[in-house]
PDB file of C-alpha atoms and ligand atoms in Angstrom:
ATOM      1  CA  MET O 238       2.142 -31.847 116.611  1.00 47.00           C
ATOM      2  CA  SER O 239       4.426 -32.171 119.689  1.00 47.00           C
ATOM      3  CA  ILE O 240       4.355 -28.436 120.513  1.00 49.00           C
ATOM      4  CA  PRO O 241       0.768 -27.210 120.105  1.00 53.00           C
ATOM      5  CA  GLU O 242       1.705 -23.498 120.290  1.00 60.00           C
ATOM      6  CA  SER O 243       4.054 -23.587 117.357  1.00 70.00           C
ATOM      7  CA  LYS O 244       2.898 -22.668 113.924  1.00 79.00           C
ATOM      8  CA  PRO O 245       2.559 -25.821 111.861  1.00 84.00           C
ATOM      9  CA  SER O 246       4.346 -25.943 108.556  1.00 91.00           C
ATOM     10  CA  LEU O 247       2.401 -24.371 105.699  1.00 92.00           C
ATOM     11  CA  LEU O 248       3.270 -27.059 103.166  1.00 93.00           C
ATOM     12  CA  LEU O 249       2.577 -29.933 105.566  1.00 93.00           C
ATOM     13  CA  SER O 250      -0.828 -28.487 106.632  1.00 94.00           C
ATOM     14  CA  LEU O 251      -1.703 -27.971 102.998  1.00 93.00           C
ATOM     15  CA  LEU O 252      -0.789 -31.491 101.946  1.00 93.00           C
ATOM     16  CA  THR O 253      -2.584 -33.011 104.924  1.00 93.00           C
ATOM     17  CA  MET O 254      -5.683 -30.861 104.276  1.00 94.00           C
ATOM     18  CA  LYS O 255      -5.655 -28.927 107.535  1.00 94.00           C
ATOM     19  CA  CYS O 256      -7.593 -25.724 108.357  1.00 93.00           C
ATOM     20  CA  PRO O 257      -5.785 -22.749 106.712  1.00 92.00           C
ATOM     21  CA  SER O 258      -6.227 -20.561 109.753  1.00 92.00           C
ATOM     22  CA  CYS O 259      -5.330 -22.794 112.732  1.00 92.00           C
ATOM     23  CA  ARG O 260      -3.808 -25.723 110.828  1.00 93.00           C
ATOM     24  CA  LYS O 261      -5.200 -28.167 113.414  1.00 92.00           C
ATOM     25  CA  THR O 262      -8.341 -29.719 112.014  1.00 92.00           C
ATOM     26  CA  HIS O 263      -9.116 -31.546 108.843  1.00 93.00           C
ATOM     27  CA  VAL O 264     -11.249 -29.318 106.509  1.00 92.00           C
ATOM     28  CA  PHE O 265     -13.147 -31.971 104.675  1.00 92.00           C
ATOM     29  CA  VAL O 266     -16.322 -33.645 105.977  1.00 91.00           C
ATOM     30  CA  ASN O 267     -14.863 -37.047 105.330  1.00 91.00           C
ATOM     31  CA  LYS O 268     -11.237 -37.660 106.103  1.00 90.00           C
ATOM     32  CA  SER O 269     -11.295 -40.553 103.676  1.00 89.00           C
ATOM     33  CA  MET O 270     -11.530 -40.033  99.891  1.00 88.00           C
ATOM     34  CA  PHE O 271     -14.628 -42.198  99.923  1.00 88.00           C
ATOM     35  CA  PRO O 272     -17.436 -41.932  99.144  1.00 90.00           C
ATOM     36  CA  LEU O 273     -16.239 -39.996  96.108  1.00 88.00           C
ATOM     37  CA  SER O 274     -19.504 -38.072  95.941  1.00 88.00           C
ATOM     38  CA  GLN O 275     -18.415 -36.260  99.085  1.00 89.00           C
ATOM     39  CA  LEU O 276     -14.844 -35.972  98.011  1.00 90.00           C
ATOM     40  CA  VAL O 277     -14.590 -32.189  98.013  1.00 88.00           C
ATOM     41  CA  VAL O 278     -17.290 -31.426 100.532  1.00 89.00           C
ATOM     42  CA  LEU O 279     -15.821 -28.981 103.022  1.00 90.00           C
ATOM     43  CA  LYS O 280     -16.997 -28.435 106.590  1.00 91.00           C
ATOM     44  CA  ASP O 281     -18.980 -25.284 107.072  1.00 89.00           C
ATOM     45  CA  SER O 282     -16.442 -23.939 109.465  1.00 91.00           C
ATOM     46  CA  CYS O 283     -13.478 -24.992 111.523  1.00 92.00           C
ATOM     47  CA  GLU O 284     -14.373 -26.594 114.912  1.00 92.00           C
ATOM     48  CA  ILE O 285     -11.354 -25.066 116.664  1.00 92.00           C
ATOM     49  CA  CYS O 286     -10.977 -21.558 115.290  1.00 92.00           C
ATOM     50  CA  GLY O 287     -14.320 -21.054 113.530  1.00 92.00           C
ATOM     51  CA  GLN O 288     -12.757 -20.159 110.248  1.00 91.00           C
ATOM     52  CA  LYS O 289     -15.371 -20.371 107.437  1.00 88.00           C
ATOM     53  CA  MET O 290     -14.426 -22.934 104.889  1.00 85.00           C
ATOM     54  CA  LYS O 291     -17.149 -22.559 102.335  1.00 77.00           C
ATOM     55  CA  SER O 292     -16.614 -19.895  99.786  1.00 66.00           C
ATOM     56  CA  GLU O 293     -19.399 -18.521  97.490  1.00 56.00           C
ATOM     57  CA  VAL O 294     -17.123 -19.066  94.565  1.00 60.00           C
ATOM     58  CA  ASN O 295     -16.950 -22.515  93.207  1.00 58.00           C
ATOM     59  CA  ASN O 296     -13.272 -22.881  92.797  1.00 60.00           C
ATOM     60  CA  GLY O 297     -10.333 -25.085  92.228  1.00 64.00           C
ATOM     61  CA  GLY O 298     -11.005 -25.975  88.611  1.00 73.00           C
ATOM     62  CA  GLY O 299      -8.204 -23.885  87.217  1.00 83.00           C
ATOM     63  CA  ILE O 300      -5.771 -24.967  89.891  1.00 86.00           C
ATOM     64  CA  ASN O 301      -6.772 -28.565  89.322  1.00 88.00           C
ATOM     65  CA  TYR O 302      -5.977 -28.230  85.668  1.00 88.00           C
ATOM     66  CA  ALA O 303      -2.595 -26.691  86.479  1.00 90.00           C
ATOM     67  CA  LEU O 304      -1.804 -29.541  88.938  1.00 91.00           C
ATOM     68  CA  THR O 305      -2.729 -32.129  86.365  1.00 92.00           C
ATOM     69  CA  MET O 306      -0.366 -30.561  83.849  1.00 92.00           C
ATOM     70  CA  ILE O 307       2.413 -30.417  86.539  1.00 92.00           C
ATOM     71  CA  LEU O 308       1.874 -34.110  87.199  1.00 93.00           C
ATOM     72  CA  PHE O 309       2.211 -34.882  83.484  1.00 91.00           C
ATOM     73  CA  VAL O 310       5.480 -33.024  83.383  1.00 92.00           C
ATOM     74  CA  PHE O 311       6.581 -34.778  86.569  1.00 92.00           C
ATOM     75  CA  ASN O 312       5.805 -38.115  84.972  1.00 93.00           C
ATOM     76  CA  LEU O 313       7.925 -37.207  82.009  1.00 92.00           C
ATOM     77  CA  ILE O 314      10.893 -36.470  84.259  1.00 93.00           C
ATOM     78  CA  TRP O 315      10.972 -40.062  85.719  1.00 92.00           C
ATOM     79  CA  TYR O 316       9.573 -41.871  82.672  1.00 93.00           C
ATOM     80  CA  TRP O 317      12.049 -40.571  80.157  1.00 91.00           C
ATOM     81  CA  PRO O 318      15.241 -41.767  81.806  1.00 93.00           C
ATOM     82  CA  ILE O 319      13.737 -45.152  82.764  1.00 92.00           C
ATOM     83  CA  PHE O 320      11.830 -46.208  79.740  1.00 90.00           C
ATOM     84  CA  GLY O 321      12.904 -43.683  77.160  1.00 90.00           C
ATOM     85  CA  ILE O 322      10.682 -41.801  74.733  1.00 89.00           C
ATOM     86  CA  SER O 323      11.297 -41.888  71.024  1.00 89.00           C
ATOM     87  CA  TYR O 324       9.402 -40.674  68.009  1.00 84.00           C
ATOM     88  CA  LYS O 325      10.482 -43.776  66.149  1.00 89.00           C
ATOM     89  CA  ASP O 326       8.182 -46.160  68.007  1.00 90.00           C
ATOM     90  CA  ASP O 327       5.064 -46.127  70.130  1.00 91.00           C
ATOM     91  CA  SER O 328       6.843 -45.151  73.351  1.00 91.00           C
ATOM     92  CA  ILE O 329       5.245 -41.718  73.394  1.00 90.00           C
ATOM     93  CA  PHE O 330       1.806 -43.391  73.486  1.00 92.00           C
ATOM     94  CA  TYR O 331       2.917 -45.670  76.297  1.00 92.00           C
ATOM     95  CA  PHE O 332       4.052 -42.603  78.148  1.00 92.00           C
ATOM     96  CA  LEU O 333       0.805 -40.763  77.528  1.00 92.00           C
ATOM     97  CA  GLY O 334      -1.156 -43.853  78.592  1.00 94.00           C
ATOM     98  CA  SER O 335       0.728 -44.334  81.824  1.00 93.00           C
ATOM     99  CA  SER O 336       0.608 -40.652  82.619  1.00 93.00           C
ATOM    100  CA  LEU O 337      -3.074 -40.606  82.092  1.00 94.00           C
ATOM    101  CA  ALA O 338      -3.482 -43.542  84.399  1.00 95.00           C
ATOM    102  CA  ILE O 339      -1.391 -41.900  87.106  1.00 93.00           C
ATOM    103  CA  VAL O 340      -3.257 -38.601  86.727  1.00 93.00           C
ATOM    104  CA  LEU O 341      -6.631 -40.432  87.003  1.00 94.00           C
ATOM    105  CA  ILE O 342      -5.541 -42.311  90.092  1.00 94.00           C
ATOM    106  CA  ALA O 343      -4.233 -39.101  91.666  1.00 94.00           C
ATOM    107  CA  GLN O 344      -7.274 -37.116  90.629  1.00 93.00           C
ATOM    108  CA  PRO O 345      -9.269 -37.395  93.862  1.00 93.00           C
ATOM    109  CA  TYR O 346      -6.238 -36.145  95.771  1.00 93.00           C
ATOM    110  CA  LEU O 347      -5.553 -33.403  93.208  1.00 92.00           C
ATOM    111  CA  MET O 348      -9.122 -32.219  93.420  1.00 91.00           C
ATOM    112  CA  ARG O 349      -8.816 -31.836  97.147  1.00 92.00           C
ATOM    113  CA  LEU O 350      -5.366 -30.360  96.923  1.00 92.00           C
ATOM    114  CA  SER O 351      -6.528 -27.682  94.409  1.00 90.00           C
ATOM    115  CA  ARG O 352      -9.398 -26.764  96.768  1.00 88.00           C
ATOM    116  CA  MET O 353      -6.888 -26.573  99.590  1.00 90.00           C
ATOM    117  CA  ILE O 354      -4.507 -24.344  97.651  1.00 89.00           C
ATOM    118  CA  TYR O 355      -7.433 -22.044  96.913  1.00 86.00           C
ATOM    119  CA  LEU O 356      -8.363 -21.905 100.583  1.00 87.00           C
ATOM    120  CA  TYR O 357      -4.821 -21.217 101.608  1.00 90.00           C
ATOM    121  CA  LEU O 358      -4.588 -18.421  99.086  1.00 86.00           C
ATOM    122  CA  TYR O 359      -7.516 -16.622 100.603  1.00 83.00           C
ATOM    123  CA  VAL O 360      -7.260 -17.556 104.241  1.00 86.00           C
ATOM    124  CA  GLY O 361      -3.974 -16.795 106.000  1.00 86.00           C
ATOM    125  CA  PHE O 362      -2.688 -18.302 109.187  1.00 89.00           C
ATOM    126  CA  GLY O 363      -4.710 -16.916 112.128  1.00 87.00           C
ATOM    127  CA  ALA O 364      -7.211 -15.286 109.841  1.00 83.00           C
ATOM    128  CA  SER O 365     -10.082 -16.237 112.080  1.00 77.00           C
ATOM    129  CA  ASN O 366      -8.616 -14.165 114.890  1.00 72.00           C
ATOM    130  CA  LYS O 367      -8.560 -10.997 112.933  1.00 61.00           C
ATOM    131  CA  PRO O 368     -11.657  -8.788 112.918  1.00 56.00           C
ATOM    132  CA  SER O 369     -13.319  -8.986 109.544  1.00 49.00           C
TER     133      SER O 369
HETATM  134 ZN1  LIG H 236      -9.186 -23.729 112.195  1.00 69.78          ZN
END
């Protein structure tokens, strides 16, 4: 943010839900996750570069599923060494329960993130400057 001319980091812009083309503005109508009914409502276009945000295709479902699975695996990585998982007792169910809770809590963010990943796949940096 200190040097406005520099190209902001792709990953950082993605995680902070910035415009895929100029990486300066927030792409969602509400910065906050609430109200949840407007969670994934995108702006029509970017205020700075004019990049269109809305795509005809309703998307993100598949990516969202993948992210959810990744989160499950990620949970396994920290859960296993700390609490241990064994087939001898109910620990696998505790793991599944806690993973499910984490996935549910992270879901609003994951839904936005999957939409962002989709946008970033289709809109490259500076895309709005190129003739279409
Ligand atoms: Zn923009």
